[in-house]
Amino acid sequence: AQDFVFDINYYHFKRAESVYNEFNNKVSEIGTELDLLLSYNLEKQLLFQSYVSLFRMGDAYAVNDSMTPGDNDKEAYQIGLNLEYNF
């Protein structure tokens, strides 16, 4: 078993078909996401994990599909710690 794991994932989200945003421009970029995960086995049955996820909203991002995409110069992030014990 590995004691230490560092994992990086990058995602790029696009709509299959372009939509019109609030400025009446055709857009398709939903956004990009970067995930970083650090895992460490403290003991044979004890795993510690720390993660950070960052999502940068694109021009075609909307809260749901019934809303018109707006000016989305925003970022969302999640930070977490996890301690897991396996019997």
GROMACS .gro file of C-alpha atoms in nm:
model
   87
    1ALA     CA    1   0.000   0.000   0.000
    2GLN     CA    2   0.114   0.352  -0.074
    3ASP     CA    3   0.160   0.580   0.223
    4PHE     CA    4   0.140   0.911   0.036
    5VAL     CA    5  -0.063   1.009  -0.273
    6PHE     CA    6  -0.089   1.349  -0.443
    7ASP     CA    7  -0.355   1.373  -0.714
    8ILE     CA    8  -0.427   1.663  -0.952
    9ASN     CA    9  -0.729   1.677  -1.185
   10TYR     CA   10  -0.823   1.946  -1.437
   11TYR     CA   11  -1.161   1.969  -1.609
   12HIS     CA   12  -1.285   2.196  -1.889
   13PHE     CA   13  -1.665   2.214  -1.928
   14LYS     CA   14  -1.837   2.325  -2.250
   15ARG     CA   15  -2.198   2.312  -2.362
   16ALA     CA   16  -2.276   2.078  -2.652
   17GLU     CA   17  -2.468   2.367  -2.813
   18SER     CA   18  -2.400   2.737  -2.763
   19VAL     CA   19  -2.653   2.954  -2.576
   20TYR     CA   20  -2.714   3.329  -2.564
   21ASN     CA   21  -2.598   3.513  -2.254
   22GLU     CA   22  -2.750   3.830  -2.106
   23PHE     CA   23  -2.551   4.039  -2.356
   24ASN     CA   24  -2.703   3.844  -2.649
   25ASN     CA   25  -2.369   3.680  -2.736
   26LYS     CA   26  -2.346   3.311  -2.824
   27VAL     CA   27  -2.132   3.134  -2.561
   28SER     CA   28  -2.044   2.772  -2.480
   29GLU     CA   29  -1.777   2.784  -2.204
   30ILE     CA   30  -1.928   2.662  -1.874
   31GLY     CA   31  -1.602   2.681  -1.682
   32THR     CA   32  -1.287   2.508  -1.564
   33GLU     CA   33  -1.214   2.316  -1.247
   34LEU     CA   34  -0.891   2.223  -1.070
   35ASP     CA   35  -0.888   1.959  -0.794
   36LEU     CA   36  -0.593   1.883  -0.565
   37LEU     CA   37  -0.601   1.583  -0.330
   38LEU     CA   38  -0.342   1.479  -0.073
   39SER     CA   39  -0.385   1.136   0.089
   40TYR     CA   40  -0.168   0.988   0.361
   41ASN     CA   41  -0.200   0.653   0.539
   42LEU     CA   42  -0.128   0.735   0.903
   43GLU     CA   43  -0.168   0.370   0.999
   44LYS     CA   44  -0.273   0.056   0.813
   45GLN     CA   45  -0.643   0.128   0.869
   46LEU     CA   46  -0.630   0.509   0.912
   47LEU     CA   47  -0.633   0.742   0.610
   48PHE     CA   48  -0.601   1.123   0.620
   49GLN     CA   49  -0.709   1.330   0.319
   50SER     CA   50  -0.691   1.701   0.243
   51TYR     CA   51  -0.843   1.851  -0.072
   52VAL     CA   52  -0.898   2.180  -0.250
   53SER     CA   53  -1.131   2.231  -0.548
   54LEU     CA   54  -1.147   2.554  -0.749
   55PHE     CA   55  -1.413   2.622  -1.015
   56ARG     CA   56  -1.381   2.926  -1.245
   57MET     CA   57  -1.716   3.009  -1.406
   58GLY     CA   58  -1.724   3.065  -1.781
   59ASP     CA   59  -1.951   3.284  -1.994
   60ALA     CA   60  -2.208   3.005  -2.043
   61TYR     CA   61  -2.240   2.920  -1.670
   62ALA     CA   62  -2.588   2.954  -1.519
   63VAL     CA   63  -2.723   2.831  -1.187
   64ASN     CA   64  -2.972   2.613  -1.379
   65ASP     CA   65  -3.070   2.561  -1.743
   66SER     CA   66  -3.382   2.779  -1.721
   67MET     CA   67  -3.174   3.090  -1.644
   68THR     CA   68  -2.985   3.306  -1.892
   69PRO     CA   69  -2.607   3.296  -1.836
   70GLY     CA   70  -2.485   3.625  -1.696
   71ASP     CA   71  -2.162   3.805  -1.621
   72ASN     CA   72  -1.973   3.524  -1.447
   73ASP     CA   73  -1.635   3.659  -1.351
   74LYS     CA   74  -1.651   3.451  -1.034
   75GLU     CA   75  -1.485   3.158  -0.865
   76ALA     CA   76  -1.617   2.893  -0.630
   77TYR     CA   77  -1.400   2.679  -0.409
   78GLN     CA   78  -1.420   2.396  -0.159
   79ILE     CA   79  -1.161   2.302   0.102
   80GLY     CA   80  -1.186   1.989   0.312
   81LEU     CA   81  -1.021   1.746   0.549
   82ASN     CA   82  -1.116   1.383   0.586
   83LEU     CA   83  -1.012   1.118   0.838
   84GLU     CA   84  -1.119   0.763   0.752
   85TYR     CA   85  -1.087   0.449   0.964
   86ASN     CA   86  -1.147   0.108   0.801
   87PHE     CA   87  -1.235  -0.198   1.009
   0.00000   0.00000   0.00000
